[in-house]
XYZ file of C-alpha atoms in Angstrom:
310
model
C 19.462 5.094 -3.841
C 16.898 6.715 -1.546
C 13.138 6.995 -1.537
C 13.518 10.487 -3.019
C 15.025 9.077 -6.208
C 12.733 8.224 -9.124
C 13.886 5.038 -10.803
C 14.559 3.894 -14.357
C 11.310 3.200 -16.231
C 11.145 0.140 -18.509
C 9.519 0.356 -21.925
C 5.800 -0.306 -22.229
C 4.645 -3.497 -23.885
C 3.390 -3.770 -27.443
C 1.354 -6.530 -29.133
C 3.519 -9.564 -29.687
C 5.763 -8.877 -26.682
C 7.167 -11.962 -25.008
C 6.481 -12.209 -21.269
C 7.959 -14.855 -18.991
C 5.776 -16.227 -16.171
C 7.685 -17.341 -13.075
C 6.863 -18.825 -9.655
C 9.485 -17.411 -7.273
C 7.513 -18.174 -4.113
C 4.693 -20.670 -3.598
C 3.498 -23.499 -5.862
C 0.901 -22.817 -8.546
C -1.825 -25.192 -9.812
C -1.450 -25.930 -13.514
C -5.041 -24.964 -14.315
C -4.475 -21.495 -12.800
C -1.315 -21.037 -14.847
C -3.152 -22.012 -18.018
C -6.034 -19.632 -17.268
C -3.600 -16.750 -16.742
C -1.684 -17.570 -19.913
C -4.958 -17.550 -21.862
C -5.753 -14.017 -20.639
C -2.295 -12.814 -21.616
C -2.628 -14.393 -25.066
C -5.930 -12.542 -25.393
C -3.923 -9.331 -25.007
C -1.806 -10.372 -28.023
C 1.138 -11.142 -25.768
C 3.399 -14.175 -26.113
C 3.466 -15.648 -22.581
C 6.137 -18.255 -21.854
C 6.070 -20.258 -18.606
C 9.567 -20.791 -17.230
C 10.922 -24.362 -16.837
C 10.228 -24.704 -13.093
C 6.962 -22.764 -12.844
C 4.972 -25.903 -11.955
C 7.590 -27.447 -9.665
C 7.003 -28.472 -6.054
C 9.812 -28.496 -3.534
C 10.661 -32.117 -2.567
C 10.425 -31.383 1.196
C 8.637 -28.063 1.698
C 5.218 -28.046 0.082
C 4.900 -24.262 0.470
C 7.665 -23.657 -2.084
C 7.478 -23.845 -5.898
C 10.610 -25.914 -6.425
C 14.074 -25.487 -4.986
C 15.565 -22.091 -4.200
C 18.204 -22.544 -6.904
C 15.636 -23.465 -9.570
C 13.324 -20.578 -8.701
C 16.252 -18.167 -8.858
C 17.447 -19.670 -12.137
C 14.009 -19.193 -13.708
C 13.964 -15.494 -12.828
C 17.548 -14.858 -13.836
C 17.380 -16.689 -17.171
C 14.091 -14.994 -18.070
C 15.438 -11.565 -17.117
C 18.657 -12.030 -19.062
C 16.973 -13.474 -22.170
C 17.156 -10.746 -24.867
C 13.791 -11.735 -26.385
C 11.853 -11.392 -23.092
C 10.206 -8.002 -22.522
C 8.551 -8.588 -19.150
C 8.571 -10.988 -16.207
C 5.266 -11.668 -14.451
C 4.966 -13.563 -11.179
C 2.397 -16.348 -11.100
C 1.655 -15.918 -7.382
C 3.092 -14.868 -4.030
C 2.992 -17.075 -0.965
C 6.419 -17.478 0.600
C 9.906 -18.103 -0.720
C 11.429 -14.992 -2.309
C 13.673 -14.278 0.670
C 15.197 -17.753 0.262
C 16.215 -17.131 -3.360
C 16.729 -13.377 -3.844
C 20.391 -13.427 -2.806
C 21.118 -16.264 -5.263
C 20.498 -13.880 -8.174
C 23.396 -12.349 -10.122
C 22.343 -8.720 -9.888
C 25.298 -7.527 -11.974
C 24.117 -9.699 -14.868
C 20.508 -8.630 -14.387
C 21.430 -4.942 -14.409
C 23.440 -5.519 -17.570
C 20.421 -7.135 -19.238
C 18.671 -3.760 -19.110
C 15.315 -2.628 -17.752
C 12.270 -4.848 -18.225
C 8.751 -4.841 -16.867
C 8.326 -6.740 -13.598
C 4.903 -7.457 -12.037
C 3.895 -9.127 -8.778
C 2.665 -8.528 -5.223
C 2.448 -10.086 -1.745
C 5.661 -12.074 -1.063
C 7.042 -10.454 -4.233
C 7.531 -7.310 -2.112
C 11.055 -8.560 -1.372
C 11.802 -8.577 -5.113
C 10.302 -5.103 -5.580
C 12.731 -3.878 -2.932
C 15.646 -5.739 -4.500
C 14.925 -4.386 -7.992
C 14.735 -0.858 -6.536
C 17.939 -1.023 -4.502
C 20.071 -3.281 -6.709
C 18.839 -2.388 -10.188
C 17.311 1.080 -9.748
C 14.214 -0.084 -11.617
C 10.535 0.897 -11.598
C 8.382 -2.189 -10.915
C 4.631 -2.810 -10.862
C 2.819 -3.931 -7.715
C 0.035 -5.694 -9.567
C -1.999 -8.879 -9.869
C -0.336 -12.289 -10.011
C -0.638 -13.869 -13.453
C -2.171 -17.031 -12.000
C -4.008 -15.357 -9.131
C -7.732 -15.811 -8.647
C -8.330 -12.051 -8.734
C -6.518 -11.658 -12.046
C -8.243 -14.642 -13.625
C -11.761 -13.676 -12.522
C -11.864 -9.903 -12.067
C -12.261 -7.559 -15.036
C -11.094 -4.439 -13.142
C -7.835 -6.088 -12.066
C -7.229 -7.295 -15.619
C -8.029 -3.974 -17.270
C -5.987 -1.814 -14.917
C -2.930 -4.004 -15.395
C -3.459 -4.160 -19.169
C -3.763 -0.376 -19.391
C -0.631 0.092 -17.283
C 1.341 -2.275 -19.503
C 0.163 -1.005 -22.904
C -1.189 2.535 -22.360
C 0.452 3.808 -19.160
C -0.432 7.420 -19.889
C -4.119 6.453 -19.523
C -3.677 5.505 -15.841
C -1.485 8.345 -14.580
C -4.193 9.193 -12.050
C -5.131 6.169 -9.937
C -8.495 6.844 -8.311
C -9.055 4.414 -5.477
C -12.277 5.516 -3.870
C -10.332 5.559 -0.596
C -10.917 7.981 2.254
C -8.595 10.106 4.369
C -7.503 8.734 7.737
C -5.288 11.834 7.984
C -6.168 14.533 5.410
C -3.775 16.353 3.132
C -1.588 16.049 0.058
C 1.966 14.791 -0.272
C 4.566 14.355 -2.975
C 7.256 11.716 -3.249
C 8.403 8.553 -4.982
C 6.193 5.485 -4.557
C 7.410 2.398 -2.714
C 6.080 -0.302 -0.430
C 4.080 -3.493 -0.669
C 3.235 -6.115 1.925
C 3.753 -4.728 5.440
C 5.026 -7.941 7.031
C 7.541 -8.437 4.206
C 8.889 -4.901 4.577
C 9.359 -5.507 8.299
C 11.015 -8.872 7.656
C 13.311 -7.266 5.062
C 14.968 -5.023 7.662
C 18.690 -5.684 7.919
C 18.954 -7.734 4.736
C 21.384 -6.954 1.890
C 18.673 -5.555 -0.413
C 16.724 -3.505 2.153
C 16.631 0.271 1.815
C 17.414 2.458 4.803
C 13.881 3.802 5.058
C 10.952 5.527 3.397
C 12.156 9.124 3.828
C 10.388 11.510 1.385
C 8.540 8.550 -0.173
C 4.880 7.769 -0.717
C 4.515 4.481 1.125
C 1.913 1.955 -0.072
C 1.065 -0.688 2.553
C -1.198 -3.740 2.579
C -1.240 -7.287 3.965
C -3.299 -10.459 4.270
C -4.122 -12.884 7.071
C -2.442 -10.859 9.830
C -4.273 -10.216 13.101
C -4.412 -6.648 14.402
C -1.660 -7.257 16.964
C 0.681 -8.611 14.273
C 0.018 -5.558 12.088
C 0.747 -3.436 15.164
C 3.965 -5.426 15.674
C 5.182 -4.884 12.104
C 4.350 -1.177 12.159
C 6.037 -0.797 15.550
C 9.158 -2.617 14.356
C 9.447 -0.271 11.363
C 8.795 2.746 13.592
C 11.434 1.673 16.122
C 13.929 1.095 13.308
C 13.382 4.666 12.083
C 12.100 3.347 8.774
C 9.131 5.769 8.732
C 11.276 8.795 9.574
C 10.548 11.561 7.061
C 7.971 9.597 5.044
C 5.891 12.019 2.941
C 2.564 10.178 2.831
C 0.979 6.753 3.249
C -1.690 4.839 1.322
C -3.247 1.797 2.988
C -4.532 -0.907 0.652
C -6.427 -4.077 1.481
C -6.239 -6.064 4.733
C -8.005 -9.246 3.695
C -8.575 -11.767 6.521
C -6.964 -9.422 9.063
C -10.024 -9.128 11.310
C -12.636 -6.386 11.765
C -11.542 -3.260 9.954
C -12.575 -0.949 12.800
C -9.957 -2.655 14.979
C -7.350 -2.219 12.239
C -8.283 1.437 11.749
C -7.604 2.047 15.429
C -4.139 0.482 15.036
C -3.396 2.613 11.961
C -4.547 5.796 13.685
C -2.459 4.981 16.751
C 0.730 3.917 14.966
C 0.635 6.211 11.904
C -1.494 9.180 12.927
C 1.329 10.772 14.879
C 3.656 10.936 11.876
C 2.022 14.183 10.780
C 1.621 13.124 7.132
C -1.418 12.409 4.932
C -2.762 8.868 5.253
C -5.443 7.438 2.959
C -7.168 4.122 3.683
C -8.989 1.503 1.590
C -6.987 2.435 -1.476
C -7.875 -0.742 -3.413
C -4.546 -2.470 -4.028
C -3.179 -5.724 -2.673
C -5.131 -8.815 -1.621
C -8.571 -7.622 -2.691
C -11.025 -8.004 -5.535
C -10.219 -5.815 -8.510
C -6.795 -4.875 -7.175
C -5.261 -1.797 -8.780
C -1.756 -1.862 -10.254
C 0.573 0.551 -8.429
C 3.966 1.476 -9.919
C 6.864 1.639 -7.475
C 9.724 4.072 -8.090
C 7.707 6.841 -9.780
C 7.365 10.399 -8.457
C 3.731 11.194 -7.697
C 1.253 13.193 -5.628
C -0.992 11.508 -3.069
C -4.257 13.313 -2.277
C -5.717 11.657 0.813
C -8.961 13.650 0.673
C -9.673 12.761 -2.967
C -8.298 9.213 -2.644
C -6.029 9.634 -5.673
C -2.434 8.967 -6.626
C -1.293 11.058 -9.606
C 1.959 10.072 -11.288
C 4.256 12.805 -12.623
C 4.905 10.637 -15.701
C 3.591 7.309 -16.976
C 4.907 4.248 -15.128
C 6.442 2.871 -18.340
C 8.149 4.690 -21.195
């Protein structure tokens, strides 16, 4: 599987669909879980929290339960025939500790389902792409503050899940760092996670011919430079078709970041659009990964060749 390959699209959701809510990374407060479940019920979905979604690891307070339990929640939800979608409650840290505990043969056999998450969930987006050949949604966490409080984040995810043809053009309001248009298959996520993923069993060889969506949170300019440089040195950007830069919350003054992006990415000779409105920001847009699309850096749009979900 390469970045040029469009992936298998799961079926869209319908009223009454059962969706499992998991915590594969960091711990989630119960009140946030309940608030997210209430929103999903308001969409006429049947949300089901998995058995360990409220767990805390006995030694490491940054993990939602043990690696084995977090993996078991995802695998059992994915393989359950009555579950139509799996939504992540939050990111944080922890996916890399559990992703290789999953039985990917069994998960592929269970068939395509909708998968939603962002941040640390980038490692699962990559694993679903490389091991299951599946389109996934880089979208709000079901117990995240942005999802619970922000109408735009809620509505864009809801439209993508139920009426994906209505959001085939994603208009970000972003501006061109490097002008132009590019075509390719979408991929990406959290920059630091993509850099950390290098050399692991579920990492792809690179972003050749892809439309790469990048964002991050809480990383100083030099650390963003370091991650970009690591990917550049590894040849991961070789042949990339275009790049969209999302949010960089708590990463320092944006003018300093823009200089890093221009320095590290400007020489690739491909369109680059900034402030695209996905990731760790208010009203975050839902971006499908694994779908062929056109990126227009000047207009700040991403237009999908076909809806993200069937």
